[in-house]
Coordinates of C-alpha atoms in Angstrom, one line a residue:
Chain A
M25 CA -0.4 -29.9 29.6
T26 CA 0.4 -31.4 32.9
Y27 CA 0.1 -30.8 36.7
C28 CA 2.6 -32.3 39.1
L29 CA 3.4 -31.4 42.7
A30 CA 5.6 -32.6 45.5
L31 CA 5.4 -31.9 49.3
A32 CA 8.4 -32.0 51.6
L33 CA 7.0 -32.9 55.0
D34 CA 8.6 -33.7 58.4
D35 CA 7.7 -37.4 57.8
G36 CA 9.0 -37.6 54.2
L37 CA 7.9 -36.7 50.7
V38 CA 4.7 -36.9 48.7
F39 CA 4.8 -36.9 44.9
A40 CA 1.6 -36.6 42.7
S41 CA 1.0 -36.2 39.0
D42 CA -1.7 -36.3 36.4
S43 CA -1.2 -38.4 33.3
R44 CA -2.7 -36.4 30.4
S45 CA -0.5 -35.6 27.5
N46 CA -1.6 -33.8 24.4
A47 CA -0.2 -32.7 21.1
G48 CA -2.9 -30.3 20.1
S49 CA -6.5 -30.9 21.2
D50 CA -6.9 -33.8 18.7
Y51 CA -4.2 -36.0 20.1
V52 CA -4.8 -36.7 23.8
T53 CA -3.0 -39.6 25.4
T54 CA -2.1 -41.0 28.8
Y55 CA 1.5 -41.0 30.1
G56 CA 2.7 -41.5 33.6
K57 CA 4.8 -38.5 34.8
T58 CA 6.2 -40.0 38.0
H59 CA 9.6 -41.8 37.5
V60 CA 11.2 -43.7 40.4
F61 CA 14.9 -44.3 40.6
P62 CA 15.5 -46.9 43.4
L63 CA 19.3 -46.7 43.6
G64 CA 19.6 -47.9 47.2
P65 CA 20.6 -48.8 49.7
D66 CA 21.8 -45.2 50.4
R67 CA 19.8 -43.2 47.9
I68 CA 16.4 -42.9 46.1
F69 CA 15.1 -40.4 43.6
V70 CA 11.7 -39.6 42.2
I71 CA 11.4 -37.3 39.2
L72 CA 8.2 -35.7 38.0
T73 CA 8.1 -34.3 34.5
A74 CA 6.3 -31.5 32.6
G75 CA 6.9 -30.0 29.2
N76 CA 7.9 -31.5 25.9
L77 CA 7.3 -35.2 26.1
A78 CA 10.1 -36.1 23.8
T79 CA 12.5 -34.1 25.9
T80 CA 11.3 -35.5 29.2
Q81 CA 11.4 -39.1 28.0
E82 CA 14.9 -38.7 26.7
V83 CA 16.0 -37.1 29.9
I84 CA 14.6 -40.0 31.9
N85 CA 16.2 -42.5 29.5
R86 CA 19.6 -40.9 29.7
L87 CA 19.4 -40.6 33.5
R88 CA 18.6 -44.4 33.8
R89 CA 21.3 -45.3 31.3
D90 CA 24.0 -43.3 33.1
A91 CA 22.9 -44.5 36.6
Q92 CA 23.3 -48.1 35.4
A93 CA 26.6 -47.6 33.5
G94 CA 28.7 -48.4 36.6
D95 CA 31.6 -46.3 35.4
D96 CA 32.8 -43.0 36.7
R97 CA 30.5 -40.7 34.7
P98 CA 28.4 -38.3 36.8
S99 CA 25.0 -39.9 37.4
L100 CA 22.3 -40.3 40.0
A101 CA 24.2 -43.3 41.3
T102 CA 27.3 -41.2 42.0
V103 CA 26.2 -37.7 43.2
E104 CA 26.7 -37.0 46.9
Y105 CA 24.1 -34.4 47.6
L106 CA 20.5 -33.9 46.4
F107 CA 21.3 -30.5 45.0
E108 CA 23.9 -32.1 42.9
A109 CA 21.2 -34.5 41.6
A110 CA 19.0 -31.5 40.7
D111 CA 22.0 -29.9 38.9
L112 CA 22.7 -33.1 37.0
V113 CA 19.1 -33.4 35.9
G114 CA 19.2 -29.8 34.8
N115 CA 22.4 -30.5 32.8
V116 CA 20.9 -33.5 31.1
S117 CA 17.7 -31.6 30.3
L118 CA 19.8 -28.8 28.7
D119 CA 21.8 -31.3 26.8
V120 CA 18.7 -33.0 25.4
Q121 CA 17.1 -29.6 24.5
E122 CA 20.3 -28.5 22.7
H123 CA 20.6 -31.9 21.0
H124 CA 17.3 -31.3 19.3
A125 CA 17.5 -27.5 19.0
R126 CA 18.0 -27.4 15.2
G127 CA 15.0 -29.6 14.5
L128 CA 12.8 -27.9 17.1
A129 CA 13.7 -24.5 15.7
R130 CA 12.7 -25.6 12.2
G131 CA 9.3 -26.6 13.4
G132 CA 8.9 -23.7 15.8
A133 CA 8.2 -26.2 18.6
D134 CA 8.9 -25.7 22.3
G135 CA 11.3 -28.3 23.5
T136 CA 11.6 -27.2 27.0
A137 CA 10.9 -29.2 30.1
T138 CA 10.4 -28.5 33.8
L139 CA 11.0 -31.2 36.4
I140 CA 10.7 -31.9 40.1
V141 CA 13.6 -34.0 41.5
G142 CA 13.0 -35.3 45.0
G143 CA 14.4 -38.0 47.2
Q144 CA 17.1 -38.6 49.8
I145 CA 20.8 -39.4 49.9
K146 CA 22.1 -40.8 53.2
G147 CA 23.5 -38.1 55.4
E148 CA 20.9 -35.5 54.2
P149 CA 17.2 -35.1 55.0
P150 CA 14.7 -35.8 52.2
Q151 CA 14.4 -32.9 49.8
I152 CA 12.6 -31.7 46.7
F153 CA 13.9 -29.4 43.9
M154 CA 12.2 -27.9 40.9
V155 CA 14.5 -27.9 37.8
Y156 CA 13.8 -25.0 35.4
P157 CA 14.1 -25.4 31.6
E158 CA 17.3 -23.3 31.9
G159 CA 18.8 -26.1 34.1
N160 CA 19.0 -24.3 37.4
A161 CA 16.9 -25.3 40.4
I162 CA 15.2 -24.2 43.6
T163 CA 14.1 -26.2 46.6
A164 CA 11.1 -25.8 48.9
S165 CA 11.1 -23.9 52.2
E166 CA 9.8 -24.4 55.7
E167 CA 7.0 -22.0 55.0
T168 CA 6.2 -23.2 51.5
P169 CA 6.8 -26.9 51.7
Y170 CA 5.6 -27.7 48.2
L171 CA 6.7 -27.3 44.6
Q172 CA 4.5 -27.4 41.5
I173 CA 5.1 -27.8 37.7
G174 CA 2.8 -27.4 34.7
E175 CA -0.7 -26.0 35.2
S176 CA 0.0 -24.9 38.8
K177 CA -2.4 -22.0 39.4
Y178 CA -5.7 -23.8 39.9
G179 CA -4.4 -26.1 42.6
K180 CA -2.3 -23.5 44.4
P181 CA -4.9 -21.8 46.7
I182 CA -5.7 -25.0 48.5
L183 CA -2.0 -25.7 49.1
D184 CA -1.5 -22.1 50.4
R185 CA -4.4 -22.7 52.9
L186 CA -3.6 -26.2 54.1
A187 CA 0.0 -27.3 53.3
H188 CA 2.4 -27.4 56.2
R189 CA 5.4 -29.6 57.1
S190 CA 3.7 -31.4 60.0
L191 CA 1.1 -33.1 57.8
T192 CA 1.3 -36.9 57.8
L193 CA 2.2 -38.5 54.5
A194 CA -1.4 -39.8 54.2
D195 CA -2.7 -36.2 54.7
G196 CA -0.2 -35.0 52.2
A197 CA -1.5 -37.5 49.7
R198 CA -5.1 -36.4 50.3
L199 CA -4.1 -32.8 49.9
A200 CA -2.3 -33.5 46.7
L201 CA -5.3 -35.3 45.4
V202 CA -7.6 -32.4 46.2
S203 CA -5.2 -30.0 44.5
L204 CA -5.1 -32.3 41.4
D205 CA -8.9 -32.7 41.4
A206 CA -9.4 -28.9 41.5
T207 CA -7.0 -28.5 38.5
A208 CA -8.5 -31.3 36.4
K209 CA -12.1 -29.9 37.0
S210 CA -11.0 -26.5 35.8
N211 CA -8.6 -27.4 32.9
A212 CA -9.3 -30.1 30.3
T213 CA -5.6 -30.6 29.6
V214 CA -5.0 -32.0 33.1
G215 CA -6.7 -35.4 33.7
M216 CA -6.9 -38.7 35.5
P217 CA -5.5 -41.2 36.3
F218 CA -3.5 -39.5 39.1
D219 CA -0.4 -41.1 40.4
V220 CA 0.6 -40.6 44.1
T221 CA 3.9 -41.8 45.5
L222 CA 4.9 -41.7 49.2
Y223 CA 8.4 -41.8 50.6
Q224 CA 9.0 -42.1 54.3
A225 CA 12.2 -40.4 55.5
D226 CA 15.3 -42.7 56.0
T227 CA 13.8 -45.7 54.4
Y228 CA 15.4 -45.4 50.9
E229 CA 12.5 -47.2 49.3
I230 CA 9.0 -46.1 48.1
G231 CA 6.5 -46.6 50.9
A232 CA 3.5 -46.7 48.7
S233 CA 2.4 -45.7 45.2
Q234 CA -1.1 -45.8 43.9
R235 CA -2.9 -44.9 40.7
F236 CA -6.3 -43.3 41.0
G237 CA -8.6 -43.7 38.0
R238 CA -12.2 -42.7 37.5
D239 CA -13.4 -46.0 39.0
S240 CA -11.4 -45.7 42.2
V241 CA -13.8 -46.1 45.1
A242 CA -11.4 -44.2 47.4
Y243 CA -11.1 -41.3 45.0
Q244 CA -14.8 -41.1 44.4
A245 CA -15.4 -41.0 48.2
L246 CA -12.7 -38.4 48.7
N247 CA -14.2 -36.3 45.9
E248 CA -17.7 -36.6 47.3
T249 CA -16.7 -35.8 50.8
W250 CA -14.7 -32.8 49.6
N251 CA -17.5 -31.4 47.4
D252 CA -20.2 -31.9 50.0
G253 CA -18.0 -30.5 52.8
L254 CA -17.2 -27.4 50.7
Q255 CA -20.9 -26.9 50.0
Q256 CA -21.7 -27.0 53.7
V257 CA -18.9 -24.6 54.6
F258 CA -20.2 -22.3 51.9
D259 CA -23.8 -22.5 53.2
S260 CA -22.5 -21.8 56.7
L261 CA -20.9 -18.5 55.6
A262 CA -24.4 -17.0 55.5
S263 CA -25.2 -17.6 59.1
S264 CA -21.7 -17.4 60.7
V265 CA -20.6 -14.1 59.3
P266 CA -21.7 -11.2 61.6
S267 CA -24.3 -8.7 60.3
D268 CA -22.3 -6.0 58.7
G269 CA -24.3 -4.5 55.9
W270 CA -26.2 -5.7 52.9
Y271 CA -24.5 -8.8 51.9
L272 CA -25.9 -10.9 54.7
C273 CA -29.4 -10.5 53.4
Chain B
M1 CA -2.3 -7.7 37.5
T2 CA -6.0 -7.8 38.3
Y3 CA -8.8 -10.3 39.1
C4 CA -12.4 -9.4 38.3
L5 CA -15.4 -11.7 38.0
A6 CA -19.1 -11.4 37.3
L7 CA -21.9 -13.9 38.0
A8 CA -25.2 -14.0 36.0
L9 CA -27.8 -15.4 38.4
D10 CA -31.6 -15.9 38.2
D11 CA -32.0 -13.0 40.7
G12 CA -29.6 -10.6 39.0
L13 CA -25.9 -9.9 38.6
V14 CA -22.9 -9.9 40.9
F15 CA -19.7 -7.9 40.1
A16 CA -16.5 -8.2 42.0
S17 CA -13.0 -6.8 41.6
D18 CA -9.7 -6.4 43.3
S19 CA -8.0 -3.1 43.3
R20 CA -4.3 -3.7 42.9
S21 CA -2.5 -2.1 40.0
N22 CA 1.2 -2.3 39.4
A23 CA 3.7 -1.1 36.9
G24 CA 6.5 -3.4 37.7
S25 CA 6.9 -4.8 41.3
D26 CA 8.2 -1.4 42.6
Y27 CA 5.1 0.7 41.7
V28 CA 2.1 -0.9 43.3
T29 CA -1.1 1.2 43.7
T30 CA -4.8 1.0 44.4
Y31 CA -7.3 1.6 41.7
G32 CA -11.0 0.6 41.7
K33 CA -11.9 -1.5 38.7
T34 CA -15.7 -1.5 38.9
H35 CA -17.3 1.3 36.9
V36 CA -21.1 1.9 37.2
F37 CA -23.0 3.6 34.4
P38 CA -26.5 4.4 35.9
L39 CA -28.2 5.6 32.7
G40 CA -31.8 4.8 33.9
P41 CA -34.7 4.6 33.9
D42 CA -34.5 1.8 31.3
R43 CA -30.9 0.8 31.4
I44 CA -27.8 0.3 33.7
F45 CA -24.3 -1.0 33.0
V46 CA -21.4 -2.1 35.1
I47 CA -18.0 -2.4 33.5
L48 CA -15.0 -4.3 35.1
T49 CA -11.6 -3.6 33.7
A50 CA -8.3 -5.5 33.4
G51 CA -5.1 -4.8 31.4
N52 CA -3.3 -1.6 30.6
L53 CA -4.5 1.0 33.1
A54 CA -4.1 3.9 30.6
T55 CA -6.2 2.1 28.1
T56 CA -9.0 1.1 30.5
Q57 CA -9.2 4.6 32.0
E58 CA -9.5 6.2 28.6
V59 CA -12.1 3.6 27.5
I60 CA -14.2 4.4 30.6
N61 CA -13.7 8.2 30.0
R62 CA -14.8 8.0 26.4
L63 CA -17.8 5.8 27.3
R64 CA -19.0 8.3 29.9
R65 CA -18.4 11.3 27.6
D66 CA -20.3 9.7 24.7
A67 CA -23.2 8.6 27.0
Q68 CA -23.6 12.2 28.3
A69 CA -23.2 13.9 24.9
G70 CA -27.0 13.7 24.1
D71 CA -26.5 13.6 20.4
D72 CA -27.0 10.8 18.0
R73 CA -23.6 9.2 18.3
P74 CA -23.6 5.5 19.3
S75 CA -23.2 5.2 23.1
L76 CA -24.3 3.2 26.1
A77 CA -27.2 5.7 26.3
T78 CA -28.4 4.7 22.8
V79 CA -27.7 1.0 22.3
E80 CA -30.8 -1.2 22.3
Y81 CA -29.4 -4.5 23.3
L82 CA -26.7 -5.5 25.8
F83 CA -24.7 -7.4 23.1
E84 CA -24.6 -4.0 21.3
A85 CA -23.2 -2.4 24.4
A86 CA -20.5 -5.1 24.6
D87 CA -19.7 -4.5 20.9
L88 CA -19.6 -0.7 21.5
V89 CA -17.2 -1.2 24.4
G90 CA -15.0 -3.4 22.2
N91 CA -14.9 -0.8 19.5
V92 CA -13.9 1.9 21.9
S93 CA -11.2 -0.3 23.4
L94 CA -9.8 -1.0 19.9
D95 CA -10.0 2.7 19.1
V96 CA -8.0 3.6 22.2
Q97 CA -5.4 0.8 21.6
E98 CA -5.0 2.0 18.0
H99 CA -4.8 5.7 19.1
H100 CA -1.7 4.9 21.2
A101 CA -0.3 2.1 19.0
R102 CA 2.7 4.1 17.7
G103 CA 3.8 5.1 21.2
L104 CA 3.2 1.7 22.7
A105 CA 5.1 0.0 19.9
R106 CA 8.1 2.3 20.6
G107 CA 8.2 1.3 24.3
G108 CA 7.3 -2.3 23.6
A109 CA 4.4 -2.0 26.1
D110 CA 1.3 -4.1 26.0
G111 CA -1.7 -1.7 25.6
T112 CA -4.4 -4.3 25.5
A113 CA -7.4 -4.5 27.8
T114 CA -10.0 -7.1 28.7
L115 CA -13.4 -6.0 30.1
I116 CA -16.6 -7.4 31.5
V117 CA -19.7 -5.5 30.5
G118 CA -22.9 -6.4 32.4
G119 CA -26.2 -4.8 33.1
Q120 CA -29.7 -4.7 31.7
I121 CA -31.7 -2.9 29.1
K122 CA -35.4 -3.0 29.4
G123 CA -36.9 -5.8 27.4
E124 CA -34.0 -8.1 28.0
P125 CA -32.9 -10.1 31.0
P126 CA -29.7 -9.0 32.8
Q127 CA -26.6 -10.3 31.1
I128 CA -22.8 -10.2 31.3
F129 CA -20.3 -10.2 28.4
M130 CA -16.5 -10.5 28.4
V131 CA -14.9 -8.1 25.8
Y132 CA -11.6 -9.4 24.4
P133 CA -8.7 -7.1 23.5
E134 CA -9.6 -7.8 19.9
G135 CA -13.0 -6.1 20.5
N136 CA -15.3 -9.2 20.2
A137 CA -17.2 -10.6 23.1
I138 CA -18.7 -13.7 24.7
T139 CA -21.5 -14.0 27.2
A140 CA -21.9 -16.5 30.1
S141 CA -24.1 -19.7 29.8
E142 CA -26.7 -21.5 31.9
E143 CA -24.0 -24.1 32.9
T144 CA -21.2 -21.6 33.3
P145 CA -22.8 -18.6 34.8
Y146 CA -19.6 -16.6 35.4
L147 CA -17.0 -14.7 33.5
Q148 CA -13.5 -13.8 34.8
I149 CA -10.8 -11.4 33.6
G150 CA -7.2 -11.0 34.7
E151 CA -5.6 -13.6 37.0
S152 CA -8.5 -16.0 36.6
K153 CA -7.0 -19.4 37.3
Y154 CA -6.6 -19.4 41.1
G155 CA -10.2 -18.5 41.7
K156 CA -11.8 -20.7 39.1
P157 CA -11.9 -24.1 40.9
I158 CA -14.2 -22.8 43.6
L159 CA -16.5 -21.3 41.0
D160 CA -16.6 -24.6 39.0
R161 CA -17.6 -26.4 42.2
L162 CA -20.2 -24.0 43.6
A163 CA -21.5 -21.5 41.0
H164 CA -25.0 -22.0 39.7
R165 CA -27.7 -19.6 38.5
S166 CA -30.0 -20.3 41.4
L167 CA -27.6 -18.7 44.0
T168 CA -29.1 -15.7 45.8
L169 CA -27.3 -12.4 45.1
A170 CA -25.9 -12.5 48.7
D171 CA -24.6 -16.0 48.1
G172 CA -23.1 -14.9 44.8
A173 CA -21.4 -12.0 46.6
R174 CA -19.9 -14.4 49.2
L175 CA -18.8 -16.8 46.5
A176 CA -17.1 -14.0 44.6
L177 CA -15.3 -12.9 47.8
V178 CA -14.0 -16.5 48.4
S179 CA -12.8 -16.6 44.8
L180 CA -11.1 -13.2 45.2
D181 CA -9.6 -14.3 48.5
A182 CA -8.1 -17.5 47.1
T183 CA -6.5 -15.5 44.3
A184 CA -5.1 -12.8 46.5
K185 CA -3.6 -15.4 48.9
S186 CA -1.8 -17.1 46.0
N187 CA -0.8 -14.1 43.9
A188 CA 0.7 -10.9 45.2
T189 CA -0.4 -8.9 42.2
V190 CA -4.0 -9.3 43.2
G191 CA -5.0 -7.5 46.4
M192 CA -7.5 -5.8 48.7
P193 CA -9.6 -3.8 49.0
F194 CA -12.2 -5.8 47.1
D195 CA -15.3 -4.2 45.5
V196 CA -18.6 -6.1 45.3
T197 CA -21.6 -4.7 43.5
L198 CA -25.0 -6.3 43.3
Y199 CA -27.7 -5.7 40.7
Q200 CA -31.2 -7.1 41.2
A201 CA -33.0 -7.9 38.0
D202 CA -35.5 -5.3 36.7
T203 CA -34.6 -2.6 39.1
Y204 CA -32.3 -0.5 36.8
E205 CA -30.3 0.7 39.8
I206 CA -27.5 -0.8 41.9
G207 CA -28.9 -2.6 44.8
A208 CA -25.7 -2.6 46.9
S209 CA -22.1 -2.0 46.6
Q210 CA -19.5 -2.5 49.3
R211 CA -15.7 -2.2 49.5
F212 CA -14.0 -4.8 51.7
G213 CA -10.6 -3.7 53.2
R214 CA -8.3 -5.6 55.5
D215 CA -10.2 -4.1 58.5
S216 CA -13.6 -5.2 57.4
V217 CA -15.1 -7.3 60.3
A218 CA -17.4 -9.0 57.9
Y219 CA -14.6 -10.0 55.6
Q220 CA -12.4 -11.2 58.4
A221 CA -15.3 -13.4 59.7
L222 CA -16.0 -14.8 56.2
N223 CA -12.3 -15.5 55.8
E224 CA -12.0 -17.2 59.2
T225 CA -15.2 -19.3 58.7
W226 CA -14.0 -20.4 55.3
N227 CA -10.5 -21.3 56.4
D228 CA -11.7 -23.2 59.5
G229 CA -14.4 -24.9 57.5
L230 CA -11.9 -26.0 54.9
Q231 CA -9.6 -27.4 57.5
Q232 CA -12.5 -29.4 59.1
V233 CA -13.5 -30.8 55.7
F234 CA -9.9 -31.7 55.0
D235 CA -9.6 -33.4 58.4
S236 CA -12.8 -35.3 57.7
L237 CA -11.4 -36.8 54.6
A238 CA -9.3 -39.2 56.6
S239 CA -12.2 -40.7 58.4
S240 CA -14.9 -40.6 55.8
V241 CA -13.0 -42.1 52.9
P242 CA -13.5 -45.9 52.9
S243 CA -10.4 -48.0 53.6
D244 CA -9.1 -48.7 50.1
G245 CA -5.3 -49.2 50.4
W246 CA -2.4 -47.4 51.9
Y247 CA -3.3 -43.8 51.8
L248 CA -5.8 -44.0 54.7
C249 CA -3.1 -45.0 57.2

C-alpha cells in the first residue's frame, strides 16, 4: 500500500509520501511516489501516486512525454487552469487503465490508481486536487485543507486536530511527517523513507524537498519529541481532568 | 459503523464502545454495544458488538437465554475456560447468520458480526478475545494488549504509541476515550455517547461503568486537555528538533 498527503496552506503547498511498494507480502520494494513537473516559468505541478504501480508509472511517463512534445496536444504544459490539469491526469489514468483492461481482467488484478495533483499556474492560487480512479477529481477546502490517498485512516485524526491553512510550510511539513509516522507505525505496508516537498506560493519552483530515512537525525528527534510529548500529555490527563466519578481514581 | 476496543492490563480489563448505529446515512440511531453478563460468583463476561445490528442483538439474546436456562446446554454459565466462551459466542454468531442467510442473500445485505468477548473464569487470568464473523477467535498478546472491532484504523496509532499492560485501569479508560475521540472526530459513523466499563482482576463483578455524552464535564475536560496538549507538543517540534536542513525554517 501507500500513504500520501498534501496540504494547501496560505503560504503554499506541502506534499508528503511514503515509499513502500509491495506485490503481496513477499515482494516489498522502495519506490518514490512524489513526481515533480517543473514546467516553469508560469507553472509547476507535483503529482503523488497510489494504487497499481504499473498504472501510475505509465501515467507519469505519458504525462512527461506529452508535456515535452511541444506540439498542440493537451498536456501539463498547455492547460490553463489547475482543475484542467487534474482532469487531464484523470483522463490519462483512465486511458492507461483501459489500455491494460484486457490483461488485468485475465489476471483478476486491480489496475486502478488514485493521484494527488497539486501546483500552481500563473493567475491562480496554488491548489491541490485528488484524482479518483474514475478520472474525476475534488479539491481541498478552507476547512479541510488536506487531501490523502492510500492508507489514509491512521494519519487522519492528527490532521483533523491540527491542520489549518495558516500553518507555515515548515509546520505543515512536520505535521505531514507526524501523520506519516502514525501510519507507518500502525500499518506495515506503509514505510520509510518519507519524501517531503515544499512549494511556496508564486515561486513556480520547488522550495525544498527532503527524504527522511531511518538514519535521519532530524526525523529521529521529531519522532522522539512527539512520542515523549504525547506520553506527557497523556500522563497529565489524570491530574487535569476534574473529579467526575470513578475514572479519575 | 461502530468502534469498540478492549484492553487486557495487569490490573484487569477495560472495555469501551461508541453507540452510533446506522442503516444508510438517513437512519442514524443510538444503541449501546457493551453487554455485561454477570454470571458470578466464579465468572463474568463482557461482550462488545460490531456489524449487523439484527445479528448482534439476536446473538446477545440467545446467549442470555441459554445462560439462564439452567439445563445442560453449552452456555456462558457452563463453559470452563474463556477461550471456550469465545468459541461458544462464535458458534452462536454463525448459527444466527445461517438462520437468516436465505433472507439476507435475497436483499444482498451483509449479516456478519464481529465481537469482542472478555472477562474472567475462576482459575484463569482475565482475558479478551476477538470473535471473527467466521466464528473463530484470537486473543491479545503481551506486546499488543488491545483488540479493536469496527472502524479500528483511526484510533490505532495512539494505542500503538501508549498502550501497555502496566497501565492502571483508569489510565486504560482514558486511553480508550482518546482513541474513541480520535475516531469519532474523523468518521461520522462513529459517535457519542461512549460507554466505558472497567473490570478489576479477581473480583467477578464490574468495578465501574460510565456513559460519556456530549455534556459530560469530565469528557470535555479530557478532550480539551488532550487537544491543548497535542497543540503544545506540535508547537514544540519546531524548537526541539535539531537544525538539520530546510524544514526547521
